[in-house]
Amino acid sequence: MQYSNNSRIFKTHLNKSLFVILTMAVLGMGRATAKEPAAWVDPFIGTSNYGATFPGPVMPWGMVSVVPFNVTPAQGNEYSNTDNWCSNPYVHPNKVMTGFSHVNLSGVGCPDLGSILLMPLTGELQVDHAQYGTTYSQEEARPGYYTSFLDRYAIKAEATTTLRTGISRYTFPKGEAHILLNLGHGLTNESGAFMRMVSDTEIEGYKLMGTFCYNPDAVFPVYFVAEFSQPALNRGYWKKQQKLPGHRHSWDATSGTYKIYNNYFKDMAGENIGAWYSFNTEEGEQIEVKIGVSYVSIDNARENLRAEQSGFAFDETAQSAWREWNKQLSTIEVEGGSDADKTKFYTALYHLLIHPNVLQDVNGQYPAMESPDIHQVTDRNRYTVFSLWDTYRSVHPLLSLLYPEQQLGMVQSMLDMYKEGGWLPKWELYSRETNVMNGDPALIVLADTYLRGLTDFDIETAYAAMMKSATTPSAENKIRPFNDFYLKHHYIPFTKDYDNSVSEALEFYVADYSLSQLAKALGKKEDHKALRQRALGYKKYFDKNYGLLRPVLPDGSFMPGFDPVQGENFEPVHGFHEGSSWQYSFAIPHDMPGLIRLMGGQKKFIQQLETCFNEDLFDMGNEPDMGYPFLFNYVKGEEWRSQRTVRDCINTYFHTGPAGLPGNDDTGTMSAWLIYSMMGFYPIAPGDPVYTLSSPVFDKVTIHLDNSHYDNDQIIIETINNTSENIYIQKMEMDGQPLNKYFISHEELVTKQHFKFHLGNTPKK
Amino acid sequence: MQYSNNSRIFKTHLNKSLFVILTMAVLGMGRATAKEPAAWVDPFIGTSNYGATFPGPVMPWGMVSVVPFNVTPAQGNEYSNTDNWCSNPYVHPNKVMTGFSHVNLSGVGCPDLGSILLMPLTGELQVDHAQYGTTYSQEEARPGYYTSFLDRYAIKAEATTTLRTGISRYTFPKGEAHILLNLGHGLTNESGAFMRMVSDTEIEGYKLMGTFCYNPDAVFPVYFVAEFSQPALNRGYWKKQQKLPGHRHSWDATSGTYKIYNNYFKDMAGENIGAWYSFNTEEGEQIEVKIGVSYVSIDNARENLRAEQSGFAFDETAQSAWREWNKQLSTIEVEGGSDADKTKFYTALYHLLIHPNVLQDVNGQYPAMESPDIHQVTDRNRYTVFSLWDTYRSVHPLLSLLYPEQQLGMVQSMLDMYKEGGWLPKWELYSRETNVMNGDPALIVLADTYLRGLTDFDIETAYAAMMKSATTPSAENKIRPFNDFYLKHHYIPFTKDYDNSVSEALEFYVADYSLSQLAKALGKKEDHKALRQRALGYKKYFDKNYGLLRPVLPDGSFMPGFDPVQGENFEPVHGFHEGSSWQYSFAIPHDMPGLIRLMGGQKKFIQQLETCFNEDLFDMGNEPDMGYPFLFNYVKGEEWRSQRTVRDCINTYFHTGPAGLPGNDDTGTMSAWLIYSMMGFYPIAPGDPVYTLSSPVFDKVTIHLDNSHYDNDQIIIETINNTSENIYIQKMEMDGQPLNKYFISHEELVTKQHFKFHLGNTPKK
């Protein structure tokens, strides 16, 4: 294990293995030879190295997760949301936790949610999260379950979830015990909360969240109802009082302090508020708290809670979550490969299924997009958290293959958003458009899904929505504010320092290409032609002196002062977003032959691409270049370079252990890349339902297809001579016939049944 | 006019006179010879010199008032709630206002409420009350109506009320106009608010208030619904964002600033929040905003609003308020006296009828005392704001005489509080016990009311409640924490610097005496005797070396280091609360003969009392000594001194104009003193239904009695030879018979019909 020198983590995993064995024994599911897929999942993967995943329990596509929050500034916390950039509630190297947050984002790059925090304490009541933090030990996590021991308070904390609710179980020592519900603490930069004690055992409220990536308009309320398994001996609220101005501060002893309300149980509101419940516990006494969440209303949060957890049944709830994860993860079975491979693979599949997540309540209600209205779905899910600039590349194509019902639900959700808010989403977060990142990625997802054969959605509305975005003039265009110039000149000019002009345009090219392919499929020839033409505008950016893309001024000349490596590691850069020209210059998936010609032919292209890898100009963690390893496949005889590079990337950037991801998982985007790459195929050209091939990691992969969308039951990918040295494809077969190409269509993948890869240790040139 | 050198005020009053004439013309009520009583009221009286009254409209016993808020720190504001002690939302000498608050207290000594502020603006939207203040002019007020012109914005603002709702009318110039609803601004030191836009024209919410006199437990929510007469062109919220800690501050541009929410209309919560509504107005365009309030729920606030103001009818609403005030003020008719006398008198009567005020909603619901429960009254009012340490002395006896139905409602409300919260109130504020001031004043009010013949309440419950307070040991006694020592030794010992031991005990003596009188009336002889005995414990404090009361140590010896004048002007003092020994030493209303004996007989008593007045040791604004002017009546032949002193006090401490009160009105306590004194009788001994007499100011006073509680229709007090020099009583008649005593019983007052005072300019010794 790469991280075995970290004794705490090592211990964790020892414990976890033990736990899994025990769990399997309890559930009567122990099989000596084949672990259940969920047992391979390590929820700690991605919780370090900015992976931004979380170890707390969550259901597949779940609304609620219960996540240990450990990014409060404290001695022992290497990273904090105050002093460092923390876009996640939990960072594995940290040591001090301050509660369990019930709404969380996995693998995103900006802090939000990470709020509605439960915290158990013993001893004297404390309500200031800057003071009540504790180290923890005996930490274990598996799909649907998390536990740790809170050292300072000698409390064993456990958590599990249903789709829209969480439940925590705290095992207390003898003495004074408290459970805090803190609404003034968390990741989100928004604040403002309300709560009301309904009874001895029930409290309801809401908190405003949002301002994701500092977009001030993207705010939304989260409602909750919490229930305690037993009435508190004493209870009340607290509020950090504003420091009163002038002499008023000296007149009011509570000014600027945490005020404890001992005898007030009605409505409470403020910025930094919470509720405390105090108990006298016996040694080993357990108190459970369940929380239901809704993005519609408190009533719906209560309905969710009552529907999904009628009583207090922690163990059964955890077992249900475990079963559901096994069910979803069983879509792919793998054989062979190392234990580490299986852990990486199933954890990636686990991370794939966290976002987009269900938004609607059990009654079907959800907040409409960019609207105060409440709408309702009846026979499908409404999804939220669409990080589309990331996910169009790998997440949605993979969902189309593995979970077509959910992918269609997501596409339908995107169309809902268009109907409700007037525009397709770009980076949608709980029905608010955050406008984060570039381009027009919804078009790619919609076209790609349709062209993969998942056509069971209102394509007329979809096409209208896509064309609206593609053709509306700048002034009225919420997605494409540069459309006037772009429609005329087919590029976006560099107009001010550190703009994202090239990145923005590259995204539009892929989007317009995707739309052109859809237009073609729908028989809209003129649209097809015009959009296809626009998508070739990338050529304007090509500077043959560098063999790279370079920002272009409004007059068509290149931006002076170009530095092709500027932009690495998030340094500001002219024309590119979060990356250098190198990380964007090969990102022309819709016209690789054209790019190869521009670059001076196949040989020069291969040289340039090799340079990118050899000189460390490639960034695995940045989406625009994540397809690069496969691009050698575009030159006949050079495919071995892709096989080598893909395998290199799998081994270099993806690991078991907390630092196992090469940066933000980007709501599953990195994980989806890994899943594809380990299976030996990759959707290299969004909008073209095509896969390019490389050598699988496993001896055998069985993909169980959803029969309501695909005719075949399964796809088997078999690997012959699969050893760690044998990474090169010697020959391939498709349903027993020789397969002599490194690109296959989605159609071929899902209608054929058996792919065989014969591997060896030497490149086949 | 005493304040005619203040040109703004002078102008105000000129305008007001003009307004009254116009109003009378409009209402068809113009009578050349007799103004309506409401026309004599000057709501500006008491708005300076710490009177703490407000000029905004309110109904008799009204839940809602709409008060210009001008105590924000600003250039031109001599007093502010930040830099000075401001217990009121409006101070007349100030010049800059920042809105109109909808829940307010009149005449109290600590800041609270003064919140839910409406503010109209023009020009660019501003939301920071520290920035948007404006001077104002053309200020006018009358019962039920207030107007001023907001100079900076050229807006004419007008306000009126119903019992539980307010309505404001803003006349805008042409251009951009805004109306703010600010929940983050106001007098109360509590914070935390919630609001939700229901529609284009409706918003609902609540704010936490309380911490009255810095009692941290005395908090309560106030709910509201606001409706606009027309939909806004644009609208949104704002919130003063918390300053984020560490680097987070630099990452979020809104950190620590007033964030404007342009596109979010759902639930908003926080400390310093508000809503803005923007319009494009034509010159002279009027927009009205009505606000309904409830202390139970938002739904009830809406029900109150719809019931009391179904549409937008500003003028009719103002006329209704005016009519209601005339109706209530007509209980007393006065003839003769100067215009200033009538203004002082009717304004005092106006101030008498502001608190206690109605608490229940139109559906009868109200928040139960010290409880999260909601209770309901059906056939009577539930009252709140009981400043009983003040009001038992003058307000409640006067209400018993003039408004017996309301007084009984208040008594019943006090019994409700006992049933709900376990204890009678002391200083009750919106169903929270604030525990402000000393003693056990509820006993005095209950006994006094009963003994005045208003017996239509549950006297058994009342007696039980009173005895509970009088006899429960310290540890369990919420009202009398010193009861153990007091019950044993009949005094409260001085135990630490600046305690209020003597003041506290003096209050208990009066309370126990009142209860003893009630016990006697109820035939409970033993209680009567024991309580009467306790009430004589005051004698332990009498130090014959000073002829004054002096703190006593637990061992019975006097506190060393006694300074009988320490405590003037709120300086800290040992043993006394907000006053010197001089201001307490004659406050033995239940045993004046005993005190006179202690002081060395009638002559020495008169000397000592004269010293108090001559050496300026008397404080008209402090309740314990407010009966002093009448105490000369206890010595036969010296009554002329009371006539002189009372008249002196009326003229010295009470004026027309903003500085017309001698300090806090104390929810009508000072005003009630003035009403009594100007009519020529005063309830000198609480618990003894007796009045002592002095010379009336008016030629004729007609008190219309409530026939459902009193047999007589009216009492006439006629004054013969009434000139400004003739302040001494020469002889008196009662129903035509000579009246040769200076004390009459309540029974005599309400069963006789005609009192005649013959006055002259020489004392009758």
mmCIF file of C-alpha atoms in Angstrom, chain B residues 19-173:
data_model
loop_
_atom_site.group_PDB
_atom_site.id
_atom_site.type_symbol
_atom_site.label_atom_id
_atom_site.label_comp_id
_atom_site.label_asym_id
_atom_site.label_seq_id
_atom_site.Cartn_x
_atom_site.Cartn_y
_atom_site.Cartn_z
ATOM 1 C CA PHE B 19 -54.282 70.462 10.206
ATOM 2 C CA VAL B 20 -56.726 70.015 13.015
ATOM 3 C CA ILE B 21 -58.958 72.725 11.641
ATOM 4 C CA LEU B 22 -58.832 71.149 8.213
ATOM 5 C CA THR B 23 -59.487 67.728 9.651
ATOM 6 C CA MET B 24 -62.443 68.944 11.571
ATOM 7 C CA ALA B 25 -63.787 70.591 8.462
ATOM 8 C CA VAL B 26 -63.354 67.394 6.500
ATOM 9 C CA LEU B 27 -64.934 65.277 9.180
ATOM 10 C CA GLY B 28 -67.770 67.738 9.589
ATOM 11 C CA MET B 29 -67.022 68.037 13.250
ATOM 12 C CA GLY B 30 -65.951 71.644 13.464
ATOM 13 C CA ARG B 31 -67.294 73.392 16.514
ATOM 14 C CA ALA B 32 -66.144 76.885 17.152
ATOM 15 C CA THR B 33 -66.277 76.715 20.910
ATOM 16 C CA ALA B 34 -65.241 73.173 21.907
ATOM 17 C CA LYS B 35 -62.436 71.265 20.359
ATOM 18 C CA GLU B 36 -62.721 67.526 20.406
ATOM 19 C CA PRO B 37 -60.531 66.039 23.122
ATOM 20 C CA ALA B 38 -58.209 64.367 20.570
ATOM 21 C CA ALA B 39 -57.506 67.778 19.079
ATOM 22 C CA TRP B 40 -55.866 68.808 22.341
ATOM 23 C CA VAL B 41 -53.416 65.934 22.246
ATOM 24 C CA ASP B 42 -49.852 66.701 21.292
ATOM 25 C CA PRO B 43 -48.091 63.378 20.584
ATOM 26 C CA PHE B 44 -44.764 65.187 20.685
ATOM 27 C CA ILE B 45 -45.043 65.725 24.446
ATOM 28 C CA GLY B 46 -42.540 63.455 26.135
ATOM 29 C CA THR B 47 -40.401 62.943 23.045
ATOM 30 C CA SER B 48 -37.540 64.890 24.591
ATOM 31 C CA ASN B 49 -36.034 65.040 28.109
ATOM 32 C CA TYR B 50 -36.099 61.214 28.235
ATOM 33 C CA GLY B 51 -39.888 61.121 28.328
ATOM 34 C CA ALA B 52 -39.502 58.203 25.917
ATOM 35 C CA THR B 53 -42.926 58.603 24.367
ATOM 36 C CA PHE B 54 -43.323 58.536 20.592
ATOM 37 C CA PRO B 55 -45.177 60.757 18.130
ATOM 38 C CA GLY B 56 -46.308 58.029 15.733
ATOM 39 C CA PRO B 57 -49.874 56.815 15.424
ATOM 40 C CA VAL B 58 -51.191 54.122 17.728
ATOM 41 C CA MET B 59 -54.699 53.109 18.742
ATOM 42 C CA PRO B 60 -55.816 53.084 22.387
ATOM 43 C CA TRP B 61 -54.211 49.922 23.837
ATOM 44 C CA GLY B 62 -52.891 49.253 20.327
ATOM 45 C CA MET B 63 -50.533 46.445 19.429
ATOM 46 C CA VAL B 64 -49.034 48.368 16.508
ATOM 47 C CA SER B 65 -47.654 51.870 16.239
ATOM 48 C CA VAL B 66 -45.867 53.463 13.305
ATOM 49 C CA VAL B 67 -43.095 55.600 14.671
ATOM 50 C CA PRO B 68 -40.441 57.675 12.932
ATOM 51 C CA PHE B 69 -37.093 56.216 13.953
ATOM 52 C CA ASN B 70 -34.494 58.911 14.438
ATOM 53 C CA VAL B 71 -31.981 57.603 16.947
ATOM 54 C CA THR B 72 -29.488 56.158 14.464
ATOM 55 C CA PRO B 73 -26.093 57.808 14.886
ATOM 56 C CA ALA B 74 -25.941 60.576 12.289
ATOM 57 C CA GLN B 75 -24.806 64.141 11.958
ATOM 58 C CA GLY B 76 -27.673 66.138 13.399
ATOM 59 C CA ASN B 77 -28.740 63.473 15.841
ATOM 60 C CA GLU B 78 -27.882 64.706 19.317
ATOM 61 C CA TYR B 79 -28.965 61.389 20.861
ATOM 62 C CA SER B 80 -28.407 57.956 19.420
ATOM 63 C CA ASN B 81 -29.092 54.437 20.559
ATOM 64 C CA THR B 82 -25.402 53.704 20.069
ATOM 65 C CA ASP B 83 -23.701 56.605 21.749
ATOM 66 C CA ASN B 84 -26.350 57.600 24.282
ATOM 67 C CA TRP B 85 -28.953 55.790 26.258
ATOM 68 C CA CYS B 86 -32.002 55.811 24.020
ATOM 69 C CA SER B 87 -34.904 53.727 25.185
ATOM 70 C CA ASN B 88 -37.163 55.106 22.501
ATOM 71 C CA PRO B 89 -37.200 55.127 18.712
ATOM 72 C CA TYR B 90 -37.716 58.857 18.428
ATOM 73 C CA VAL B 91 -36.131 61.840 20.169
ATOM 74 C CA HIS B 92 -37.481 65.213 19.212
ATOM 75 C CA PRO B 93 -34.211 67.172 19.106
ATOM 76 C CA ASN B 94 -32.760 64.741 16.579
ATOM 77 C CA LYS B 95 -32.890 65.620 12.911
ATOM 78 C CA VAL B 96 -32.158 62.495 10.859
ATOM 79 C CA MET B 97 -34.598 59.614 10.508
ATOM 80 C CA THR B 98 -34.057 56.139 9.083
ATOM 81 C CA GLY B 99 -37.539 54.728 8.773
ATOM 82 C CA PHE B 100 -40.758 53.920 10.578
ATOM 83 C CA SER B 101 -40.822 51.181 13.192
ATOM 84 C CA HIS B 102 -44.006 49.170 13.649
ATOM 85 C CA VAL B 103 -43.669 47.767 17.150
ATOM 86 C CA ASN B 104 -42.718 50.211 19.846
ATOM 87 C CA LEU B 105 -42.803 50.846 23.555
ATOM 88 C CA SER B 106 -43.902 54.162 24.981
ATOM 89 C CA GLY B 107 -42.273 55.725 27.969
ATOM 90 C CA VAL B 108 -40.043 52.882 29.101
ATOM 91 C CA GLY B 109 -36.506 53.068 30.421
ATOM 92 C CA CYS B 110 -34.764 50.379 28.393
ATOM 93 C CA PRO B 111 -34.485 50.016 24.630
ATOM 94 C CA ASP B 112 -36.534 47.272 23.019
ATOM 95 C CA LEU B 113 -38.777 46.694 20.016
ATOM 96 C CA GLY B 114 -38.494 49.807 17.805
ATOM 97 C CA SER B 115 -38.224 47.469 14.890
ATOM 98 C CA ILE B 116 -39.776 46.211 11.645
ATOM 99 C CA LEU B 117 -38.853 49.430 9.868
ATOM 100 C CA LEU B 118 -40.239 50.764 6.622
ATOM 101 C CA MET B 119 -38.159 53.353 4.792
ATOM 102 C CA PRO B 120 -38.956 55.023 1.471
ATOM 103 C CA LEU B 121 -36.116 56.294 -0.725
ATOM 104 C CA THR B 122 -35.625 57.797 -4.131
ATOM 105 C CA GLY B 123 -32.659 57.680 -6.496
ATOM 106 C CA GLU B 124 -30.132 54.904 -6.273
ATOM 107 C CA LEU B 125 -31.043 51.924 -4.095
ATOM 108 C CA GLN B 126 -29.379 52.015 -0.685
ATOM 109 C CA VAL B 127 -29.871 49.476 2.069
ATOM 110 C CA ASP B 128 -27.442 50.523 4.805
ATOM 111 C CA HIS B 129 -29.317 52.492 7.436
ATOM 112 C CA ALA B 130 -26.076 54.174 8.407
ATOM 113 C CA GLN B 131 -26.116 55.741 4.932
ATOM 114 C CA TYR B 132 -29.708 56.311 3.916
ATOM 115 C CA GLY B 133 -30.892 58.594 6.715
ATOM 116 C CA THR B 134 -32.575 61.867 5.875
ATOM 117 C CA THR B 135 -33.584 65.056 7.588
ATOM 118 C CA TYR B 136 -37.272 65.736 7.631
ATOM 119 C CA SER B 137 -39.571 68.725 7.820
ATOM 120 C CA GLN B 138 -43.271 69.608 7.859
ATOM 121 C CA GLU B 139 -43.642 67.213 10.738
ATOM 122 C CA GLU B 140 -47.154 66.864 12.116
ATOM 123 C CA ALA B 141 -48.744 64.424 14.500
ATOM 124 C CA ARG B 142 -52.147 63.892 16.042
ATOM 125 C CA PRO B 143 -53.761 60.840 17.580
ATOM 126 C CA GLY B 144 -53.727 58.192 14.877
ATOM 127 C CA TYR B 145 -51.729 60.150 12.314
ATOM 128 C CA TYR B 146 -48.181 61.240 11.634
ATOM 129 C CA THR B 147 -46.603 62.895 8.627
ATOM 130 C CA SER B 148 -43.296 64.404 7.661
ATOM 131 C CA PHE B 149 -41.469 65.335 4.503
ATOM 132 C CA LEU B 150 -38.233 63.447 3.917
ATOM 133 C CA ASP B 151 -36.008 66.219 2.629
ATOM 134 C CA ARG B 152 -33.305 64.188 0.960
ATOM 135 C CA TYR B 153 -35.745 62.127 -1.048
ATOM 136 C CA ALA B 154 -38.585 64.642 -1.491
ATOM 137 C CA ILE B 155 -41.041 62.082 -0.174
ATOM 138 C CA LYS B 156 -44.099 62.933 1.878
ATOM 139 C CA ALA B 157 -44.538 60.148 4.403
ATOM 140 C CA GLU B 158 -47.789 59.535 6.283
ATOM 141 C CA ALA B 159 -48.764 56.825 8.711
ATOM 142 C CA THR B 160 -51.814 55.654 10.586
ATOM 143 C CA THR B 161 -52.872 52.490 12.397
ATOM 144 C CA THR B 162 -55.575 50.125 13.442
ATOM 145 C CA LEU B 163 -55.293 48.047 16.616
ATOM 146 C CA ARG B 164 -52.966 45.442 15.145
ATOM 147 C CA THR B 165 -51.864 46.927 11.838
ATOM 148 C CA GLY B 166 -50.210 49.998 10.422
ATOM 149 C CA ILE B 167 -50.468 51.645 7.058
ATOM 150 C CA SER B 168 -48.027 54.079 5.509
ATOM 151 C CA ARG B 169 -48.569 56.274 2.483
ATOM 152 C CA TYR B 170 -45.597 57.623 0.619
ATOM 153 C CA THR B 171 -46.011 60.369 -1.973
ATOM 154 C CA PHE B 172 -43.051 60.182 -4.334
ATOM 155 C CA PRO B 173 -41.515 62.560 -6.823
#
